[in-house]
PDB file of C-alpha atoms and ligand atoms in Angstrom:
ATOM      1  CA  LEU A 784       7.622  89.770 219.308  1.00 84.00           C
ATOM      2  CA  PRO A 785       5.098  88.424 216.645  1.00 89.00           C
ATOM      3  CA  GLU A 786       6.086  85.216 215.005  1.00 92.00           C
ATOM      4  CA  PRO A 787       8.501  85.661 211.973  1.00 92.00           C
ATOM      5  CA  GLY A 788       6.901  86.314 208.793  1.00 95.00           C
ATOM      6  CA  THR A 789       3.961  88.223 210.357  1.00 97.00           C
ATOM      7  CA  VAL A 790       3.051  91.261 208.377  1.00 98.00           C
ATOM      8  CA  GLU A 791       1.676  94.210 210.206  1.00 98.00           C
ATOM      9  CA  PHE A 792       0.319  97.540 208.437  1.00 98.00           C
ATOM     10  CA  LYS A 793      -0.220 100.171 210.983  1.00 98.00           C
ATOM     11  CA  ASP A 794      -2.121 103.140 209.653  1.00 98.00           C
ATOM     12  CA  VAL A 795      -0.274 103.069 206.153  1.00 98.00           C
ATOM     13  CA  THR A 796      -1.026 105.943 203.875  1.00 98.00           C
ATOM     14  CA  PHE A 797       0.779 105.992 200.505  1.00 98.00           C
ATOM     15  CA  GLY A 798       0.893 108.195 197.524  1.00 98.00           C
ATOM     16  CA  TYR A 799       3.072 107.869 194.430  1.00 97.00           C
ATOM     17  CA  PRO A 800       5.754 110.424 193.971  1.00 92.00           C
ATOM     18  CA  GLY A 801       4.500 113.438 192.529  1.00 91.00           C
ATOM     19  CA  ALA A 802       0.822 112.427 192.851  1.00 90.00           C
ATOM     20  CA  GLU A 803      -1.507 114.593 194.625  1.00 89.00           C
ATOM     21  CA  ALA A 804      -4.102 112.152 196.135  1.00 94.00           C
ATOM     22  CA  PRO A 805      -2.908 109.041 198.033  1.00 97.00           C
ATOM     23  CA  VAL A 806      -3.631 105.784 196.572  1.00 98.00           C
ATOM     24  CA  LEU A 807      -3.872 104.016 199.842  1.00 98.00           C
ATOM     25  CA  SER A 808      -5.016 105.607 203.122  1.00 98.00           C
ATOM     26  CA  ASN A 809      -5.151 104.566 206.757  1.00 98.00           C
ATOM     27  CA  ILE A 810      -4.713 100.722 206.089  1.00 98.00           C
ATOM     28  CA  SER A 811      -4.316  98.554 209.111  1.00 98.00           C
ATOM     29  CA  PHE A 812      -4.013  94.909 209.103  1.00 98.00           C
ATOM     30  CA  THR A 813      -2.103  91.910 210.324  1.00 98.00           C
ATOM     31  CA  ALA A 814      -1.402  88.836 208.238  1.00 98.00           C
ATOM     32  CA  LYS A 815      -0.398  85.998 210.461  1.00 97.00           C
ATOM     33  CA  PRO A 816       1.754  82.664 209.670  1.00 97.00           C
ATOM     34  CA  GLY A 817      -0.346  79.977 209.264  1.00 96.00           C
ATOM     35  CA  GLN A 818      -3.222  82.249 207.751  1.00 97.00           C
ATOM     36  CA  THR A 819      -4.202  83.336 204.396  1.00 96.00           C
ATOM     37  CA  THR A 820      -5.073  86.945 204.324  1.00 98.00           C
ATOM     38  CA  ALA A 821      -6.874  87.687 200.727  1.00 97.00           C
ATOM     39  CA  ILE A 822      -7.191  91.351 199.284  1.00 97.00           C
ATOM     40  CA  ILE A 823     -10.126  91.937 196.770  1.00 95.00           C
ATOM     41  CA  GLY A 824     -11.241  95.012 194.990  1.00 93.00           C
ATOM     42  CA  SER A 825     -11.944  96.391 191.759  1.00 90.00           C
ATOM     43  CA  THR A 826      -9.167  97.559 189.136  1.00 92.00           C
ATOM     44  CA  GLY A 827      -7.356 100.495 190.447  1.00 95.00           C
ATOM     45  CA  ALA A 828      -8.402 100.043 193.867  1.00 95.00           C
ATOM     46  CA  GLY A 829      -4.649  99.905 195.173  1.00 97.00           C
ATOM     47  CA  LYS A 830      -4.296  95.945 195.504  1.00 97.00           C
ATOM     48  CA  THR A 831      -0.761  95.810 193.754  1.00 97.00           C
ATOM     49  CA  THR A 832       0.356  99.002 195.372  1.00 98.00           C
ATOM     50  CA  LEU A 833      -0.590  97.580 198.758  1.00 98.00           C
ATOM     51  CA  LEU A 834       1.440  94.294 198.220  1.00 98.00           C
ATOM     52  CA  ASN A 835       4.473  96.295 196.634  1.00 97.00           C
ATOM     53  CA  LEU A 836       5.148  98.067 199.770  1.00 98.00           C
ATOM     54  CA  ILE A 837       5.971  94.901 201.607  1.00 97.00           C
ATOM     55  CA  PRO A 838       9.053  94.293 199.757  1.00 96.00           C
ATOM     56  CA  ARG A 839       9.702  98.008 199.754  1.00 96.00           C
ATOM     57  CA  LEU A 840       9.339  98.679 195.932  1.00 95.00           C
ATOM     58  CA  TYR A 841       8.119 101.907 197.628  1.00 96.00           C
ATOM     59  CA  ASP A 842       8.084 103.204 201.094  1.00 96.00           C
ATOM     60  CA  ALA A 843       4.911 104.252 203.161  1.00 97.00           C
ATOM     61  CA  THR A 844       4.162 107.829 203.231  1.00 96.00           C
ATOM     62  CA  GLU A 845       2.894 107.932 206.483  1.00 97.00           C
ATOM     63  CA  GLY A 846       2.165 104.891 209.148  1.00 98.00           C
ATOM     64  CA  GLU A 847       4.419 101.847 209.411  1.00 97.00           C
ATOM     65  CA  ILE A 848       5.100  98.496 208.021  1.00 98.00           C
ATOM     66  CA  LEU A 849       6.609  95.512 210.305  1.00 97.00           C
ATOM     67  CA  ILE A 850       7.719  92.067 209.547  1.00 96.00           C
ATOM     68  CA  GLY A 851       7.946  89.677 212.478  1.00 95.00           C
ATOM     69  CA  GLY A 852       7.763  92.809 214.573  1.00 96.00           C
ATOM     70  CA  VAL A 853      10.525  94.553 213.071  1.00 95.00           C
ATOM     71  CA  PRO A 854      10.049  97.745 210.852  1.00 96.00           C
ATOM     72  CA  LEU A 855      10.894  97.354 207.416  1.00 95.00           C
ATOM     73  CA  LYS A 856      13.412  99.994 207.405  1.00 92.00           C
ATOM     74  CA  GLU A 857      15.325  98.276 210.091  1.00 95.00           C
ATOM     75  CA  LEU A 858      15.112  95.010 208.007  1.00 93.00           C
ATOM     76  CA  GLY A 859      17.489  95.301 205.456  1.00 90.00           C
ATOM     77  CA  ARG A 860      17.391  94.444 201.985  1.00 89.00           C
ATOM     78  CA  GLU A 861      18.711  90.995 202.433  1.00 90.00           C
ATOM     79  CA  ALA A 862      16.494  89.896 205.224  1.00 91.00           C
ATOM     80  CA  ILE A 863      13.347  90.917 203.039  1.00 93.00           C
ATOM     81  CA  SER A 864      14.541  89.260 200.146  1.00 90.00           C
ATOM     82  CA  GLN A 865      15.261  86.069 202.188  1.00 89.00           C
ATOM     83  CA  ASN A 866      12.241  86.101 203.875  1.00 93.00           C
ATOM     84  CA  ILE A 867       9.480  87.324 201.418  1.00 96.00           C
ATOM     85  CA  SER A 868       8.579  85.668 197.995  1.00 96.00           C
ATOM     86  CA  ALA A 869       6.497  87.747 195.687  1.00 96.00           C
ATOM     87  CA  VAL A 870       4.768  86.387 192.675  1.00 96.00           C
ATOM     88  CA  PRO A 871       4.167  89.701 190.674  1.00 94.00           C
ATOM     89  CA  GLN A 872       0.968  90.166 188.715  1.00 93.00           C
ATOM     90  CA  ARG A 873       3.065  90.273 185.599  1.00 89.00           C
ATOM     91  CA  PRO A 874       5.225  87.524 186.504  1.00 88.00           C
ATOM     92  CA  TYR A 875       8.738  87.737 184.863  1.00 90.00           C
ATOM     93  CA  LEU A 876      11.038  84.939 183.613  1.00 93.00           C
ATOM     94  CA  PHE A 877      14.578  86.046 182.707  1.00 91.00           C
ATOM     95  CA  SER A 878      16.625  84.394 179.744  1.00 93.00           C
ATOM     96  CA  GLY A 879      18.189  81.428 180.765  1.00 94.00           C
ATOM     97  CA  THR A 880      17.178  77.992 181.849  1.00 96.00           C
ATOM     98  CA  ILE A 881      13.986  76.947 183.697  1.00 96.00           C
ATOM     99  CA  GLU A 882      16.573  75.745 186.495  1.00 97.00           C
ATOM    100  CA  SER A 883      18.237  79.230 186.569  1.00 96.00           C
ATOM    101  CA  ASN A 884      14.932  80.946 186.848  1.00 95.00           C
ATOM    102  CA  LEU A 885      13.772  78.591 189.710  1.00 97.00           C
ATOM    103  CA  ARG A 886      16.842  78.982 191.596  1.00 95.00           C
ATOM    104  CA  PHE A 887      16.600  82.600 191.892  1.00 89.00           C
ATOM    105  CA  GLY A 888      16.264  83.021 195.696  1.00 85.00           C
ATOM    106  CA  ALA A 889      16.897  79.131 196.168  1.00 86.00           C
ATOM    107  CA  GLN A 890      20.447  78.676 195.002  1.00 88.00           C
ATOM    108  CA  ASP A 891      21.314  75.775 197.245  1.00 89.00           C
ATOM    109  CA  ALA A 892      17.935  73.658 196.724  1.00 91.00           C
ATOM    110  CA  GLU A 893      18.379  70.219 195.558  1.00 94.00           C
ATOM    111  CA  GLU A 894      17.171  69.217 192.222  1.00 95.00           C
ATOM    112  CA  GLU A 895      14.304  67.168 193.727  1.00 96.00           C
ATOM    113  CA  GLU A 896      13.401  70.324 195.733  1.00 97.00           C
ATOM    114  CA  LEU A 897      12.851  72.097 192.322  1.00 97.00           C
ATOM    115  CA  TRP A 898      10.807  69.208 191.054  1.00 98.00           C
ATOM    116  CA  GLU A 899       8.636  69.558 194.084  1.00 97.00           C
ATOM    117  CA  ALA A 900       8.126  73.050 193.855  1.00 98.00           C
ATOM    118  CA  LEU A 901       7.200  72.378 190.128  1.00 98.00           C
ATOM    119  CA  ARG A 902       4.719  69.659 191.166  1.00 98.00           C
ATOM    120  CA  ILE A 903       3.103  71.960 193.628  1.00 97.00           C
ATOM    121  CA  ALA A 904       2.848  74.604 191.245  1.00 97.00           C
ATOM    122  CA  GLN A 905       1.081  72.298 188.607  1.00 96.00           C
ATOM    123  CA  ALA A 906       4.193  72.950 186.406  1.00 96.00           C
ATOM    124  CA  ASP A 907       5.969  69.567 186.554  1.00 97.00           C
ATOM    125  CA  GLY A 908       3.798  68.196 183.581  1.00 96.00           C
ATOM    126  CA  PHE A 909       4.797  70.843 180.808  1.00 94.00           C
ATOM    127  CA  VAL A 910       8.254  71.050 182.283  1.00 96.00           C
ATOM    128  CA  SER A 911       8.899  67.291 181.907  1.00 96.00           C
ATOM    129  CA  GLU A 912       7.612  67.513 178.232  1.00 95.00           C
ATOM    130  CA  ARG A 913      10.016  70.131 177.242  1.00 93.00           C
ATOM    131  CA  GLU A 914      13.289  69.173 175.677  1.00 92.00           C
ATOM    132  CA  GLY A 915      15.889  69.409 178.269  1.00 94.00           C
ATOM    133  CA  GLN A 916      13.442  69.389 181.067  1.00 96.00           C
ATOM    134  CA  LEU A 917      15.049  71.850 183.721  1.00 96.00           C
ATOM    135  CA  GLU A 918      17.822  72.887 181.135  1.00 96.00           C
ATOM    136  CA  SER A 919      15.276  73.972 178.811  1.00 95.00           C
ATOM    137  CA  LYS A 920      15.871  77.367 177.535  1.00 94.00           C
ATOM    138  CA  ILE A 921      13.805  80.299 178.612  1.00 93.00           C
ATOM    139  CA  SER A 922      13.887  83.402 176.061  1.00 89.00           C
ATOM    140  CA  GLN A 923      14.082  86.827 177.660  1.00 83.00           C
ATOM    141  CA  GLY A 924      10.848  87.912 179.211  1.00 78.00           C
ATOM    142  CA  GLY A 925       9.745  84.166 179.085  1.00 76.00           C
ATOM    143  CA  THR A 926       8.109  84.670 175.560  1.00 80.00           C
ATOM    144  CA  ASN A 927       8.565  80.916 174.579  1.00 85.00           C
ATOM    145  CA  VAL A 928       6.149  79.773 177.577  1.00 90.00           C
ATOM    146  CA  SER A 929       2.459  80.599 177.520  1.00 90.00           C
ATOM    147  CA  GLY A 930       1.016  83.166 180.337  1.00 88.00           C
ATOM    148  CA  GLY A 931      -0.263  80.277 182.530  1.00 90.00           C
ATOM    149  CA  GLN A 932       3.012  78.414 182.274  1.00 93.00           C
ATOM    150  CA  ARG A 933       4.874  81.510 183.253  1.00 93.00           C
ATOM    151  CA  GLN A 934       2.409  82.192 186.199  1.00 93.00           C
ATOM    152  CA  ARG A 935       3.096  78.603 187.416  1.00 95.00           C
ATOM    153  CA  LEU A 936       6.933  78.735 186.951  1.00 96.00           C
ATOM    154  CA  CYS A 937       7.097  82.013 188.994  1.00 96.00           C
ATOM    155  CA  ILE A 938       4.826  80.328 191.527  1.00 97.00           C
ATOM    156  CA  ALA A 939       7.224  77.506 191.636  1.00 97.00           C
ATOM    157  CA  ARG A 940      10.304  79.863 192.060  1.00 97.00           C
ATOM    158  CA  ALA A 941       8.494  81.336 195.083  1.00 97.00           C
ATOM    159  CA  LEU A 942       8.163  77.993 196.524  1.00 97.00           C
ATOM    160  CA  ALA A 943      11.479  76.752 196.168  1.00 97.00           C
ATOM    161  CA  ALA A 944      12.817  79.806 198.262  1.00 96.00           C
ATOM    162  CA  LYS A 945      10.834  78.604 201.074  1.00 95.00           C
ATOM    163  CA  PRO A 946       9.952  81.955 202.407  1.00 96.00           C
ATOM    164  CA  LYS A 947       8.006  82.901 205.661  1.00 96.00           C
ATOM    165  CA  THR A 948       5.816  85.241 203.668  1.00 97.00           C
ATOM    166  CA  TYR A 949       4.193  84.832 200.405  1.00 98.00           C
ATOM    167  CA  LEU A 950       2.726  87.535 198.214  1.00 98.00           C
ATOM    168  CA  PHE A 951       0.487  86.277 195.431  1.00 97.00           C
ATOM    169  CA  ASP A 952      -0.468  89.092 193.244  1.00 96.00           C
ATOM    170  CA  ASP A 953      -3.645  87.868 191.157  1.00 91.00           C
ATOM    171  CA  SER A 954      -1.328  84.821 190.667  1.00 89.00           C
ATOM    172  CA  PHE A 955      -4.203  82.364 189.588  1.00 86.00           C
ATOM    173  CA  SER A 956      -6.026  84.167 187.077  1.00 80.00           C
ATOM    174  CA  ALA A 957      -4.326  82.979 184.076  1.00 81.00           C
ATOM    175  CA  LEU A 958      -5.429  79.657 185.239  1.00 86.00           C
ATOM    176  CA  ASP A 959      -8.499  77.654 184.514  1.00 87.00           C
ATOM    177  CA  VAL A 960     -10.797  77.095 187.510  1.00 85.00           C
ATOM    178  CA  SER A 961      -9.747  73.315 187.722  1.00 90.00           C
ATOM    179  CA  THR A 962      -5.816  74.083 187.532  1.00 90.00           C
ATOM    180  CA  ASP A 963      -6.608  76.902 190.092  1.00 87.00           C
ATOM    181  CA  ALA A 964      -8.295  74.835 192.419  1.00 89.00           C
ATOM    182  CA  LYS A 965      -5.500  71.866 192.405  1.00 93.00           C
ATOM    183  CA  LEU A 966      -2.913  74.529 192.799  1.00 93.00           C
ATOM    184  CA  ARG A 967      -4.371  76.076 195.823  1.00 90.00           C
ATOM    185  CA  ALA A 968      -5.245  72.539 197.240  1.00 92.00           C
ATOM    186  CA  ALA A 969      -1.375  71.847 196.687  1.00 96.00           C
ATOM    187  CA  LEU A 970      -0.343  75.021 198.367  1.00 95.00           C
ATOM    188  CA  VAL A 971      -1.868  74.293 201.715  1.00 94.00           C
ATOM    189  CA  GLU A 972       0.781  72.109 203.172  1.00 95.00           C
ATOM    190  CA  PRO A 973       3.892  73.721 201.938  1.00 95.00           C
ATOM    191  CA  THR A 974       2.783  77.350 203.043  1.00 95.00           C
ATOM    192  CA  LYS A 975       1.091  76.227 206.481  1.00 95.00           C
ATOM    193  CA  ASP A 976       3.586  77.861 208.485  1.00 96.00           C
ATOM    194  CA  ALA A 977       3.983  80.976 206.616  1.00 97.00           C
ATOM    195  CA  ALA A 978       1.844  84.092 206.052  1.00 98.00           C
ATOM    196  CA  VAL A 979      -0.008  83.947 202.763  1.00 98.00           C
ATOM    197  CA  ILE A 980      -1.227  87.280 201.257  1.00 98.00           C
ATOM    198  CA  ILE A 981      -3.359  86.881 197.972  1.00 96.00           C
ATOM    199  CA  VAL A 982      -4.584  89.400 195.872  1.00 96.00           C
ATOM    200  CA  ALA A 983      -7.513  87.760 193.518  1.00 89.00           C
ATOM    201  CA  GLN A 984      -9.894  88.613 191.084  1.00 79.00           C
ATOM    202  CA  ARG A 985     -11.987  85.528 191.352  1.00 78.00           C
ATOM    203  CA  VAL A 986     -13.996  85.037 194.432  1.00 86.00           C
ATOM    204  CA  SER A 987     -13.808  81.329 194.277  1.00 83.00           C
ATOM    205  CA  THR A 988      -9.824  81.630 194.836  1.00 84.00           C
ATOM    206  CA  ILE A 989     -10.273  83.135 198.341  1.00 89.00           C
ATOM    207  CA  THR A 990     -13.775  81.672 199.829  1.00 91.00           C
ATOM    208  CA  ASP A 991     -11.560  79.735 202.391  1.00 91.00           C
ATOM    209  CA  ALA A 992      -9.294  82.675 203.351  1.00 95.00           C
ATOM    210  CA  ASP A 993      -8.838  83.345 207.095  1.00 97.00           C
ATOM    211  CA  GLN A 994      -9.424  86.928 206.349  1.00 97.00           C
ATOM    212  CA  ILE A 995     -10.658  89.125 203.378  1.00 98.00           C
ATOM    213  CA  LEU A 996      -9.957  92.658 203.227  1.00 98.00           C
ATOM    214  CA  VAL A 997     -12.183  94.512 200.515  1.00 96.00           C
ATOM    215  CA  LEU A 998     -10.319  97.485 199.203  1.00 96.00           C
ATOM    216  CA  ASP A 999     -12.098 100.333 197.461  1.00 94.00           C
ATOM    217  CA  HIS A1000     -10.426 103.518 196.333  1.00 96.00           C
ATOM    218  CA  GLY A1001      -7.539 102.891 198.484  1.00 97.00           C
ATOM    219  CA  GLU A1002      -9.274 102.159 201.870  1.00 98.00           C
ATOM    220  CA  ILE A1003     -10.227  98.967 203.500  1.00 98.00           C
ATOM    221  CA  VAL A1004     -14.066  99.471 203.589  1.00 96.00           C
ATOM    222  CA  ALA A1005     -14.936  95.848 204.791  1.00 97.00           C
ATOM    223  CA  ARG A1006     -13.020  92.890 206.238  1.00 97.00           C
ATOM    224  CA  GLY A1007     -13.876  89.236 207.719  1.00 97.00           C
ATOM    225  CA  THR A1008     -14.336  85.770 206.311  1.00 97.00           C
ATOM    226  CA  HIS A1009     -16.412  85.173 203.278  1.00 97.00           C
ATOM    227  CA  GLU A1010     -19.565  84.301 205.114  1.00 96.00           C
ATOM    228  CA  GLU A1011     -19.138  87.284 207.156  1.00 97.00           C
ATOM    229  CA  LEU A1012     -18.834  89.749 204.315  1.00 97.00           C
ATOM    230  CA  LEU A1013     -21.457  88.189 202.531  1.00 95.00           C
ATOM    231  CA  GLU A1014     -23.776  89.258 205.394  1.00 95.00           C
ATOM    232  CA  SER A1015     -22.164  92.610 206.139  1.00 94.00           C
ATOM    233  CA  SER A1016     -20.391  94.126 203.094  1.00 94.00           C
ATOM    234  CA  GLU A1017     -22.455  95.643 199.946  1.00 92.00           C
ATOM    235  CA  THR A1018     -19.059  96.158 198.197  1.00 91.00           C
ATOM    236  CA  TYR A1019     -18.197  92.469 198.908  1.00 93.00           C
ATOM    237  CA  GLN A1020     -21.746  91.468 197.563  1.00 93.00           C
ATOM    238  CA  GLU A1021     -21.311  93.513 194.324  1.00 91.00           C
ATOM    239  CA  ILE A1022     -18.035  91.692 193.717  1.00 89.00           C
ATOM    240  CA  VAL A1023     -19.383  88.151 194.161  1.00 89.00           C
ATOM    241  CA  THR A1024     -22.250  88.832 191.966  1.00 88.00           C
ATOM    242  CA  SER A1025     -20.342  90.772 189.151  1.00 81.00           C
TER     243      SER A1025
HETATM  244  N1  DUT B 504      -0.657 103.926 189.896  1.00 69.92           N
HETATM  245  C1  DUT B 504       0.083 105.012 189.724  1.00 69.92           C
HETATM  246  N2  DUT B 504       1.475 104.697 189.373  1.00 69.92           N
HETATM  247  C2  DUT B 504       2.017 103.342 189.346  1.00 69.92           C
HETATM  248  C3  DUT B 504       0.897 102.332 189.995  1.00 69.92           C
HETATM  249  C4  DUT B 504      -0.457 102.676 190.002  1.00 69.92           C
HETATM  250  O1  DUT B 504      -0.100 106.266 189.855  1.00 69.92           O
HETATM  251  O2  DUT B 504       3.300 103.241 189.149  1.00 69.92           O
HETATM  252  C5  DUT B 504      -2.231 104.427 190.260  1.00 69.92           C
HETATM  253  C6  DUT B 504      -3.286 103.757 189.372  1.00 69.92           C
HETATM  254  C7  DUT B 504      -4.390 103.447 190.195  1.00 69.92           C
HETATM  255  C8  DUT B 504      -3.733 103.360 191.517  1.00 69.92           C
HETATM  256  O3  DUT B 504      -2.486 103.785 191.664  1.00 69.92           O
HETATM  257  O4  DUT B 504      -4.937 104.726 190.057  1.00 69.92           O
HETATM  258  C9  DUT B 504      -3.776 101.860 191.985  1.00 69.92           C
HETATM  259  O5  DUT B 504      -3.204 100.899 191.121  1.00 69.92           O
HETATM  260  P1  DUT B 504      -2.942  99.606 191.619  1.00 69.92           P
HETATM  261  O6  DUT B 504      -2.176  98.870 190.425  1.00 69.92           O
HETATM  262  O7  DUT B 504      -2.273  99.351 192.928  1.00 69.92           O
HETATM  263  O8  DUT B 504      -4.428  98.960 191.485  1.00 69.92           O
HETATM  264  P2  DUT B 504      -4.878  97.348 191.576  1.00 69.92           P
HETATM  265  O9  DUT B 504      -5.848  97.196 192.655  1.00 69.92           O
HETATM  266  O10 DUT B 504      -3.719  96.482 191.820  1.00 69.92           O
HETATM  267  O11 DUT B 504      -5.651  97.262 189.963  1.00 69.92           O
HETATM  268  P3  DUT B 504      -5.799  95.766 189.046  1.00 69.92           P
HETATM  269  O12 DUT B 504      -6.967  94.945 189.926  1.00 69.92           O
HETATM  270  O13 DUT B 504      -6.068  96.401 187.703  1.00 69.92           O
HETATM  271  O14 DUT B 504      -4.307  95.132 189.139  1.00 69.92           O
HETATM  272 MG1   MG B 505      -3.067  95.102 190.429  1.00 69.92          MG
END
């Protein structure tokens, strides 16, 4: 059996209910623990849709997705939520405290572990400056923190859960280039045994990924490392220079 946390797509095709054309066609890849798999492609290419199939927000129309060698449909909701942390493209905070938001998926974490997650996510600074710190109130939807702060709190929440698989949907885009670089450097150690799948807009976020999948109109049109794709893929070259 593949290692726990491994994500395998086997010839996956998906169309939204009621839509005529599929949004994803014949997607096959393996994301291994200890590796970063990056997905890049223009807006509407199907990147978010692909990630959303992993925690079963939707089910594949054809083909199969396996986690640690087990088909998603046999895994059960609880195992899925315990093993996979997803940071969605529009990260969501619910009304409560910073702590209650971080504990979603990490109920038994020590307070020190929450701070460690905040440090990695480059969020410890602004949390420690807020009155009440971990007890500071978050309004419904997280409207009383900035977009970049919300993104980092959601990354901290994902880290606190210590999953085997991480899904980051464009999670670094609201950060300035320097915070983005610091955060990704800090992520290396805590995610080193997990399968990490990153959707990115900025090529600089993914140049060191173990494999990059180039998605275009719902198909993987090229794959490889940054250096390989610079040589082999016109679509990738266009993304890099755009
Ligand atoms: N789509 C739907 N219904 C949905 C979500 C998306 O029909 O609920 C369509 C819109 C688009 C395609 O699926 O034509 C792919 O959308 P997705 O959000 O997966 O694209 P993306 O690659 O994540 O785009 P972006 O870079 O803008 O986030
Ligand atoms: Mg998207």
